[in-house]
Amino acid sequence: MQIDLQTLWYLTVGTLLVSASLLLWERQAHPGRARVLGVLAAALFAFVLGCMLAMNRSHFPVVLGMAAINILMMSGYLLVLNAVAGLDGQRHFCSPVAALSFLAITWAIAGTHFPAAFWNHVSSIPIALTCGLTAWMLLRSRTVQRLRSRPVAVTISAFHALFYFARAFIAPVLIERYGQDMISIIGKATMYEAVLYSVAMPMSFLMIIREEEKLNLLRMSQTDQLTGLANRHAFFEQASRMLRERHDNPVSLLAFDLDHFKAINDRHGHPTGDKVLQLFADTARKEAGPGALLVRLGGEEFAALLPLCDHSQALSRGQAIASRFAEEAARAEGLKTRATVSIGLAAPDCNDLSGMLASADSALYRAKALGRNRVETASPNELLLHPSADPLPHQLRAV
């Protein structure tokens, strides 16, 4: 079925308006990305204005109409570029204004002498460069880097850039070789590609934003809100994976229990208790070392899985955490109580997570019995029982 050029213009305008309306609707569901979606919707409306002007350019002086259309279209592409920058919290204003000013001056100086060449070929160069830069920014974006939808968004912008590079540099060769009939074919190809871009580009942005929100919700479900550490569910999931992927490298585990924490809460109130928990979490982050998986198991109980860390290194890090925490608590502004931590280090012969937790818990119980504010290490094959004679430590009983 043959579709005339005017119908393709209407189809492009229609798809752009539908996509823009969808983006504006989605702003309500994604308030954190409302600005990005708003900028992207504005880009689509700029494309709509450019298309409508192109459909009626016979009513305007030739050069003026062509220049206005090209500048409107470039405004849309620059807004798309700004939307990509907005994903990482960046904003660009001066560069787009400078680019549009340069384009207007170029049309005013050279476009009046070569309007057909500018309209068919030269005007494609800034579009291609902007779309190429958009693809590059998507590829380098910190926000998009970890998302599965990134290759789709990068491919759409990169393909659009390559198409317009072809219009600028390959189309003139084809026209020279096959005659002026190629202009109509290239024009229709441009409109078909524009329809695809007007659908695919906004959808790729929505994929990115929805996937980002899904990951944020997953992260929140696996994070302890008070301390920002991993919660119990995340710990058992991530720690099991880390142990499976250890490849015979050493991995150690420390178990922590804040000393006399119930007395701190009873005497000074829960706000003070919360400050103590947050202070310990901050201290553990600084001293646990790179790659450590820190978790709040519940209440005043914490744990740290230390990859690439042998028994002596783990003991040293545990001692550093205990010493630093006592010092930080002693001089913390607004903290009205002394706070320390008892630490148990799993025996070096433990390889599975359950055994490591049981061993570290046994050493932790001994640290409590020997006066608290200290690090104790479990001996190989050692499992001290609690006075309750329960053979499982409290960390494991609740799993």
CSV table of C-alpha atoms in Angstrom, one decimal:
chain,number,residue,atom,x,y,z
A,1,MET,CA,0.0,0.0,0.0
A,2,GLN,CA,1.4,3.4,-1.0
A,3,ILE,CA,1.1,6.3,1.4
A,4,ASP,CA,1.5,9.8,0.1
A,5,LEU,CA,3.9,12.2,1.9
A,6,GLN,CA,1.1,14.4,3.3
A,7,THR,CA,-0.5,11.3,5.0
A,8,LEU,CA,2.9,10.5,6.5
A,9,TRP,CA,3.1,14.0,7.9
A,10,TYR,CA,-0.3,13.6,9.6
A,11,LEU,CA,0.7,10.1,10.9
A,12,THR,CA,3.9,11.6,12.4
A,13,VAL,CA,2.0,14.4,14.1
A,14,GLY,CA,-0.5,12.0,15.4
A,15,THR,CA,2.0,9.6,16.9
A,16,LEU,CA,3.9,12.5,18.4
A,17,LEU,CA,0.8,13.9,20.1
A,18,VAL,CA,-0.1,10.5,21.5
A,19,SER,CA,3.4,10.0,22.8
A,20,ALA,CA,3.5,13.4,24.4
A,21,SER,CA,0.1,12.9,26.0
A,22,LEU,CA,1.3,9.5,27.4
A,23,LEU,CA,4.4,11.2,28.9
A,24,LEU,CA,2.4,13.9,30.6
A,25,TRP,CA,0.1,11.2,32.0
A,26,GLU,CA,3.0,9.2,33.3
A,27,ARG,CA,4.4,12.3,35.2
A,28,GLN,CA,1.7,11.7,37.8
A,29,ALA,CA,2.9,8.2,38.5
A,30,HIS,CA,6.6,9.2,38.6
A,31,PRO,CA,6.9,12.4,40.6
A,32,GLY,CA,10.7,11.9,41.0
A,33,ARG,CA,11.1,12.0,37.2
A,34,ALA,CA,8.4,14.6,36.5
A,35,ARG,CA,10.9,17.1,35.2
A,36,VAL,CA,12.5,14.6,32.8
A,37,LEU,CA,9.2,13.5,31.4
A,38,GLY,CA,8.0,17.1,31.1
A,39,VAL,CA,11.2,18.1,29.1
A,40,LEU,CA,10.7,15.1,26.9
A,41,ALA,CA,7.0,16.0,26.3
A,42,ALA,CA,8.1,19.5,25.4
A,43,ALA,CA,10.5,18.0,22.9
A,44,LEU,CA,7.7,16.1,21.2
A,45,PHE,CA,5.5,19.2,21.1
A,46,ALA,CA,8.5,21.0,19.4
A,47,PHE,CA,8.5,18.2,16.8
A,48,VAL,CA,4.8,18.7,16.3
A,49,LEU,CA,5.1,22.4,15.7
A,50,GLY,CA,8.0,21.7,13.2
A,51,CYS,CA,5.9,19.1,11.4
A,52,MET,CA,2.8,21.4,11.2
A,53,LEU,CA,5.0,24.2,9.8
A,54,ALA,CA,6.5,21.8,7.3
A,55,MET,CA,3.0,20.8,6.1
A,56,ASN,CA,2.2,24.4,5.5
A,57,ARG,CA,5.6,25.8,4.4
A,58,SER,CA,4.1,26.9,1.0
A,59,HIS,CA,2.5,29.8,2.9
A,60,PHE,CA,5.9,31.2,4.0
A,61,PRO,CA,8.9,32.5,2.2
A,62,VAL,CA,11.0,29.5,1.2
A,63,VAL,CA,14.2,30.1,3.2
A,64,LEU,CA,12.2,31.4,6.2
A,65,GLY,CA,10.0,28.4,6.3
A,66,MET,CA,12.9,25.9,5.9
A,67,ALA,CA,15.0,27.7,8.6
A,68,ALA,CA,12.1,27.8,11.1
A,69,ILE,CA,11.3,24.1,10.6
A,70,ASN,CA,14.9,23.1,11.0
A,71,ILE,CA,15.3,25.3,14.2
A,72,LEU,CA,12.1,23.9,15.7
A,73,MET,CA,13.2,20.3,15.0
A,74,MET,CA,16.6,21.0,16.5
A,75,SER,CA,14.9,22.5,19.6
A,76,GLY,CA,13.1,19.1,20.0
A,77,TYR,CA,16.4,17.1,19.7
A,78,LEU,CA,18.2,19.4,22.1
A,79,LEU,CA,15.3,19.0,24.6
A,80,VAL,CA,15.7,15.2,24.3
A,81,LEU,CA,19.4,15.6,25.0
A,82,ASN,CA,18.4,17.7,28.1
A,83,ALA,CA,16.0,15.0,29.2
A,84,VAL,CA,18.9,12.4,29.1
A,85,ALA,CA,21.1,14.8,31.1
A,86,GLY,CA,18.2,15.1,33.6
A,87,LEU,CA,18.4,11.4,34.4
A,88,ASP,CA,21.7,12.1,36.1
A,89,GLY,CA,20.4,15.4,37.7
A,90,GLN,CA,22.2,17.6,35.2
A,91,ARG,CA,20.8,20.6,33.3
A,92,HIS,CA,22.0,22.3,30.1
A,93,PHE,CA,20.7,25.7,29.0
A,94,CYS,CA,23.5,27.8,27.5
A,95,SER,CA,24.8,25.1,25.1
A,96,PRO,CA,21.4,24.5,23.4
A,97,VAL,CA,20.7,28.3,23.1
A,98,ALA,CA,24.2,28.7,21.5
A,99,ALA,CA,23.6,25.8,19.1
A,100,LEU,CA,20.2,27.2,18.0
A,101,SER,CA,21.6,30.7,17.6
A,102,PHE,CA,24.5,29.3,15.5
A,103,LEU,CA,22.0,27.4,13.3
A,104,ALA,CA,19.8,30.5,12.8
A,105,ILE,CA,22.8,32.5,11.7
A,106,THR,CA,24.0,29.8,9.4
A,107,TRP,CA,20.6,29.7,7.7
A,108,ALA,CA,20.6,33.5,7.4
A,109,ILE,CA,24.0,33.6,5.8
A,110,ALA,CA,24.4,30.5,3.7
A,111,GLY,CA,20.8,29.1,3.6
A,112,THR,CA,19.6,31.9,1.5
A,113,HIS,CA,22.1,31.0,-1.2
A,114,PHE,CA,21.7,27.2,-1.2
A,115,PRO,CA,18.2,26.6,0.3
A,116,ALA,CA,17.7,23.2,-1.4
A,117,ALA,CA,21.1,21.8,-0.3
A,118,PHE,CA,20.5,23.1,3.2
A,119,TRP,CA,17.0,21.6,3.5
A,120,ASN,CA,17.8,18.2,2.0
A,121,HIS,CA,21.3,17.6,3.4
A,122,VAL,CA,23.1,20.2,5.5
A,123,SER,CA,20.3,20.6,8.0
A,124,SER,CA,20.6,16.9,8.8
A,125,ILE,CA,24.2,17.3,10.2
A,126,PRO,CA,23.2,19.1,13.5
A,127,ILE,CA,20.4,16.6,14.0
A,128,ALA,CA,22.7,13.7,13.5
A,129,LEU,CA,25.3,15.2,15.9
A,130,THR,CA,22.7,15.8,18.6
A,131,CYS,CA,21.3,12.3,18.4
A,132,GLY,CA,24.7,10.8,18.4
A,133,LEU,CA,25.6,12.8,21.5
A,134,THR,CA,22.3,11.6,23.1
A,135,ALA,CA,23.2,8.0,22.4
A,136,TRP,CA,26.7,8.6,23.9
A,137,MET,CA,25.2,10.3,27.0
A,138,LEU,CA,22.8,7.4,27.5
A,139,LEU,CA,25.7,5.0,27.2
A,140,ARG,CA,27.7,6.9,29.8
A,141,SER,CA,24.8,7.7,32.2
A,142,ARG,CA,25.3,6.6,35.8
A,143,THR,CA,21.5,6.1,36.1
A,144,VAL,CA,21.0,4.2,32.9
A,145,GLN,CA,24.2,2.1,33.1
A,146,ARG,CA,22.8,-0.6,35.3
A,147,LEU,CA,19.4,-0.9,33.5
A,148,ARG,CA,18.5,-3.7,31.0
A,149,SER,CA,16.6,-1.1,28.9
A,150,ARG,CA,19.8,0.9,28.2
A,151,PRO,CA,20.8,-0.9,25.0
A,152,VAL,CA,17.3,-0.3,23.5
A,153,ALA,CA,17.4,3.5,24.2
A,154,VAL,CA,21.0,3.8,23.0
A,155,THR,CA,20.2,1.9,19.8
A,156,ILE,CA,17.2,4.1,19.0
A,157,SER,CA,19.2,7.4,19.3
A,158,ALA,CA,22.2,5.9,17.5
A,159,PHE,CA,20.1,4.6,14.6
A,160,HIS,CA,18.4,8.0,14.3
A,161,ALA,CA,21.8,9.7,14.2
A,162,LEU,CA,23.1,7.3,11.5
A,163,PHE,CA,20.0,7.8,9.4
A,164,TYR,CA,20.6,11.6,9.4
A,165,PHE,CA,24.3,11.2,8.7
A,166,ALA,CA,23.2,9.2,5.7
A,167,ARG,CA,20.8,12.0,4.6
A,168,ALA,CA,23.7,14.4,4.9
A,169,PHE,CA,26.5,12.5,3.1
A,170,ILE,CA,25.1,9.5,1.3
A,171,ALA,CA,21.8,10.9,-0.1
A,172,PRO,CA,23.6,13.5,-2.3
A,173,VAL,CA,25.6,10.7,-4.0
A,174,LEU,CA,22.4,8.7,-4.6
A,175,ILE,CA,20.6,11.7,-6.0
A,176,GLU,CA,23.5,12.5,-8.3
A,177,ARG,CA,23.7,8.9,-9.5
A,178,TYR,CA,19.9,8.1,-9.8
A,179,GLY,CA,18.4,11.5,-10.5
A,180,GLN,CA,15.9,13.8,-8.7
A,181,ASP,CA,13.4,11.0,-8.2
A,182,MET,CA,15.6,9.9,-5.2
A,183,ILE,CA,14.5,13.1,-3.4
A,184,SER,CA,11.0,11.8,-3.1
A,185,ILE,CA,12.1,8.4,-2.0
A,186,ILE,CA,14.4,9.8,0.6
A,187,GLY,CA,11.7,12.1,1.8
A,188,LYS,CA,9.3,9.2,2.3
A,189,ALA,CA,12.0,7.1,4.0
A,190,THR,CA,12.6,10.1,6.4
A,191,MET,CA,8.9,10.2,7.3
A,192,TYR,CA,8.6,6.4,7.9
A,193,GLU,CA,11.7,6.6,10.1
A,194,ALA,CA,10.2,9.7,11.9
A,195,VAL,CA,7.1,7.8,12.7
A,196,LEU,CA,9.1,4.9,14.2
A,197,TYR,CA,11.3,7.4,16.2
A,198,SER,CA,8.3,9.3,17.5
A,199,VAL,CA,7.0,6.0,19.1
A,200,ALA,CA,10.2,4.2,20.0
A,201,MET,CA,12.1,7.1,21.6
A,202,PRO,CA,9.4,8.1,24.2
A,203,MET,CA,8.7,4.4,24.9
A,204,SER,CA,12.4,3.8,25.6
A,205,PHE,CA,12.4,6.6,28.1
A,206,LEU,CA,9.4,5.2,29.9
A,207,MET,CA,11.1,1.8,30.0
A,208,ILE,CA,14.1,3.4,31.7
A,209,ILE,CA,12.0,5.3,34.2
A,210,ARG,CA,9.8,2.3,35.1
A,211,GLU,CA,12.8,0.0,35.4
A,212,GLU,CA,14.6,2.5,37.6
A,213,GLU,CA,11.6,2.8,39.8
A,214,LYS,CA,11.3,-0.9,40.1
A,215,LEU,CA,15.0,-1.2,41.1
A,216,ASN,CA,14.5,1.6,43.7
A,217,LEU,CA,11.5,-0.2,45.2
A,218,LEU,CA,13.5,-3.5,45.3
A,219,ARG,CA,16.4,-1.6,47.0
A,220,MET,CA,14.0,-0.1,49.6
A,221,SER,CA,12.6,-3.6,50.3
A,222,GLN,CA,16.1,-4.8,51.0
A,223,THR,CA,17.3,-1.9,53.1
A,224,ASP,CA,17.0,-1.1,56.7
A,225,GLN,CA,15.4,2.4,56.8
A,226,LEU,CA,17.1,3.6,60.0
A,227,THR,CA,20.7,2.7,59.2
A,228,GLY,CA,20.7,2.3,55.5
A,229,LEU,CA,22.3,-1.1,55.7
A,230,ALA,CA,21.1,-4.2,54.1
A,231,ASN,CA,18.2,-5.9,55.9
A,232,ARG,CA,17.9,-9.5,57.0
A,233,HIS,CA,16.3,-10.7,53.7
A,234,ALA,CA,18.9,-9.0,51.5
A,235,PHE,CA,21.8,-10.3,53.7
A,236,PHE,CA,20.8,-14.0,53.3
A,237,GLU,CA,20.3,-13.5,49.6
A,238,GLN,CA,23.5,-11.6,48.9
A,239,ALA,CA,25.7,-13.5,51.3
A,240,SER,CA,24.7,-16.8,49.9
A,241,ARG,CA,25.6,-15.6,46.4
A,242,MET,CA,28.9,-14.2,47.6
A,243,LEU,CA,29.9,-17.5,49.2
A,244,ARG,CA,28.9,-19.4,46.0
A,245,GLU,CA,31.2,-17.1,44.0
A,246,ARG,CA,34.1,-17.0,46.4
A,247,HIS,CA,36.3,-19.3,44.1
A,248,ASP,CA,38.4,-20.6,47.1
A,249,ASN,CA,39.1,-17.0,48.2
A,250,PRO,CA,38.9,-16.3,52.0
A,251,VAL,CA,35.7,-14.9,53.4
A,252,SER,CA,35.1,-14.0,57.0
A,253,LEU,CA,32.1,-13.1,59.1
A,254,LEU,CA,31.7,-10.8,62.1
A,255,ALA,CA,28.6,-10.8,64.3
A,256,PHE,CA,27.9,-7.6,66.4
A,257,ASP,CA,25.7,-6.9,69.4
A,258,LEU,CA,25.5,-3.5,70.9
A,259,ASP,CA,26.2,-3.7,74.7
A,260,HIS,CA,23.4,-2.8,77.2
A,261,PHE,CA,21.2,-1.5,74.3
A,262,LYS,CA,17.9,-2.1,76.1
A,263,ALA,CA,19.2,-0.1,79.1
A,264,ILE,CA,20.1,2.7,76.8
A,265,ASN,CA,16.6,2.8,75.3
A,266,ASP,CA,15.0,2.5,78.7
A,267,ARG,CA,17.1,5.2,80.3
A,268,HIS,CA,17.5,7.7,77.5
A,269,GLY,CA,14.6,7.0,75.1
A,270,HIS,CA,14.3,5.5,71.7
A,271,PRO,CA,15.6,8.6,69.8
A,272,THR,CA,18.9,8.2,71.6
A,273,GLY,CA,18.9,4.5,70.8
A,274,ASP,CA,18.3,5.3,67.2
A,275,LYS,CA,21.3,7.6,67.2
A,276,VAL,CA,23.5,4.8,68.7
A,277,LEU,CA,22.3,2.4,65.9
A,278,GLN,CA,23.0,5.0,63.2
A,279,LEU,CA,26.4,5.8,64.7
A,280,PHE,CA,27.4,2.1,64.7
A,281,ALA,CA,26.3,1.6,61.1
A,282,ASP,CA,28.4,4.6,60.0
A,283,THR,CA,31.4,3.4,61.9
A,284,ALA,CA,31.1,-0.1,60.5
A,285,ARG,CA,30.9,1.2,57.0
A,286,LYS,CA,34.1,3.1,57.4
A,287,GLU,CA,36.1,0.3,59.1
A,288,ALA,CA,34.7,-2.9,57.5
A,289,GLY,CA,36.7,-2.5,54.3
A,290,PRO,CA,35.9,-2.5,50.6
A,291,GLY,CA,33.3,-5.0,49.4
A,292,ALA,CA,32.0,-5.7,52.9
A,293,LEU,CA,28.3,-6.8,53.1
A,294,LEU,CA,26.9,-5.1,56.2
A,295,VAL,CA,23.5,-5.9,57.6
A,296,ARG,CA,21.2,-5.1,60.5
A,297,LEU,CA,19.8,-8.4,61.4
A,298,GLY,CA,17.3,-6.9,63.8
A,299,GLY,CA,17.2,-4.7,67.0
A,300,GLU,CA,20.8,-4.1,68.1
A,301,GLU,CA,22.2,-7.1,66.1
A,302,PHE,CA,24.4,-6.6,63.1
A,303,ALA,CA,26.7,-8.7,60.9
A,304,ALA,CA,29.4,-8.2,58.3
A,305,LEU,CA,30.5,-10.6,55.6
A,306,LEU,CA,34.0,-9.7,54.5
A,307,PRO,CA,35.1,-11.1,51.1
A,308,LEU,CA,38.8,-11.5,50.3
A,309,CYS,CA,39.5,-11.2,54.1
A,310,ASP,CA,41.3,-13.9,56.0
A,311,HIS,CA,40.9,-14.6,59.7
A,312,SER,CA,43.7,-12.3,61.0
A,313,GLN,CA,42.5,-9.4,58.7
A,314,ALA,CA,38.9,-9.9,59.9
A,315,LEU,CA,40.1,-9.8,63.6
A,316,SER,CA,41.9,-6.6,62.9
A,317,ARG,CA,38.8,-5.0,61.3
A,318,GLY,CA,36.6,-6.1,64.1
A,319,GLN,CA,39.0,-4.6,66.7
A,320,ALA,CA,39.0,-1.3,64.6
A,321,ILE,CA,35.2,-1.2,64.6
A,322,ALA,CA,34.9,-1.8,68.3
A,323,SER,CA,37.6,0.8,69.2
A,324,ARG,CA,36.3,3.4,66.7
A,325,PHE,CA,32.7,3.0,67.8
A,326,ALA,CA,33.5,3.5,71.5
A,327,GLU,CA,35.5,6.6,70.6
A,328,GLU,CA,32.8,8.1,68.3
A,329,ALA,CA,30.1,7.4,70.8
A,330,ALA,CA,32.1,9.1,73.6
A,331,ARG,CA,32.5,12.3,71.7
A,332,ALA,CA,29.2,12.3,69.7
A,333,GLU,CA,27.3,15.6,70.0
A,334,GLY,CA,24.0,15.1,71.7
A,335,LEU,CA,24.6,11.5,72.7
A,336,LYS,CA,24.0,11.2,76.4
A,337,THR,CA,25.3,7.7,77.0
A,338,ARG,CA,28.4,5.5,76.6
A,339,ALA,CA,28.0,2.9,73.9
A,340,THR,CA,30.2,-0.1,73.0
A,341,VAL,CA,29.8,-3.3,70.9
A,342,SER,CA,30.7,-6.9,71.4
A,343,ILE,CA,31.9,-8.8,68.4
A,344,GLY,CA,32.2,-12.5,67.5
A,345,LEU,CA,34.4,-13.7,64.6
A,346,ALA,CA,33.5,-17.0,62.9
A,347,ALA,CA,36.0,-19.8,63.0
A,348,PRO,CA,38.3,-20.1,59.9
A,349,ASP,CA,37.1,-23.6,59.1
A,350,CYS,CA,33.5,-22.5,58.5
A,351,ASN,CA,32.5,-22.4,54.8
A,352,ASP,CA,28.7,-22.2,54.7
A,353,LEU,CA,26.6,-19.3,55.8
A,354,SER,CA,24.7,-21.2,58.5
A,355,GLY,CA,27.9,-22.5,60.0
A,356,MET,CA,29.6,-19.1,59.9
A,357,LEU,CA,26.7,-17.4,61.7
A,358,ALA,CA,26.5,-20.2,64.3
A,359,SER,CA,30.3,-20.0,64.9
A,360,ALA,CA,30.3,-16.1,65.1
A,361,ASP,CA,27.3,-16.1,67.4
A,362,SER,CA,29.1,-18.5,69.7
A,363,ALA,CA,32.1,-16.2,69.8
A,364,LEU,CA,29.9,-13.2,70.4
A,365,TYR,CA,28.3,-14.9,73.4
A,366,ARG,CA,31.7,-15.4,74.9
A,367,ALA,CA,32.6,-11.8,74.3
A,368,LYS,CA,29.5,-10.8,76.2
A,369,ALA,CA,30.4,-13.2,79.0
A,370,LEU,CA,33.9,-11.9,79.3
A,371,GLY,CA,32.9,-8.3,79.9
A,372,ARG,CA,31.7,-6.9,76.5
A,373,ASN,CA,33.3,-4.2,74.4
A,374,ARG,CA,35.7,-6.8,72.8
A,375,VAL,CA,36.3,-9.1,69.9
A,376,GLU,CA,36.3,-12.9,70.4
A,377,THR,CA,37.1,-15.5,67.8
A,378,ALA,CA,35.6,-18.9,67.6
A,379,SER,CA,37.8,-22.0,67.6
A,380,PRO,CA,37.5,-24.6,64.8
A,381,ASN,CA,34.5,-26.8,65.3
A,382,GLU,CA,33.4,-24.8,68.4
A,383,LEU,CA,29.8,-24.1,69.1
A,384,LEU,CA,29.0,-22.8,72.6
A,385,LEU,CA,25.4,-23.2,73.7
A,386,HIS,CA,23.4,-20.5,75.2
A,387,PRO,CA,22.1,-20.9,78.7
A,388,SER,CA,18.7,-21.9,77.2
A,389,ALA,CA,20.5,-24.9,75.7
A,390,ASP,CA,19.0,-24.0,72.3
A,391,PRO,CA,21.4,-25.4,69.8
A,392,LEU,CA,20.8,-22.7,67.2
A,393,PRO,CA,21.9,-19.1,67.7
A,394,HIS,CA,19.4,-16.3,67.8
A,395,GLN,CA,20.3,-15.1,64.3
A,396,LEU,CA,19.4,-18.5,62.8
A,397,ARG,CA,16.3,-19.2,64.9
A,398,ALA,CA,14.4,-16.4,63.2
A,399,VAL,CA,15.4,-17.3,59.7
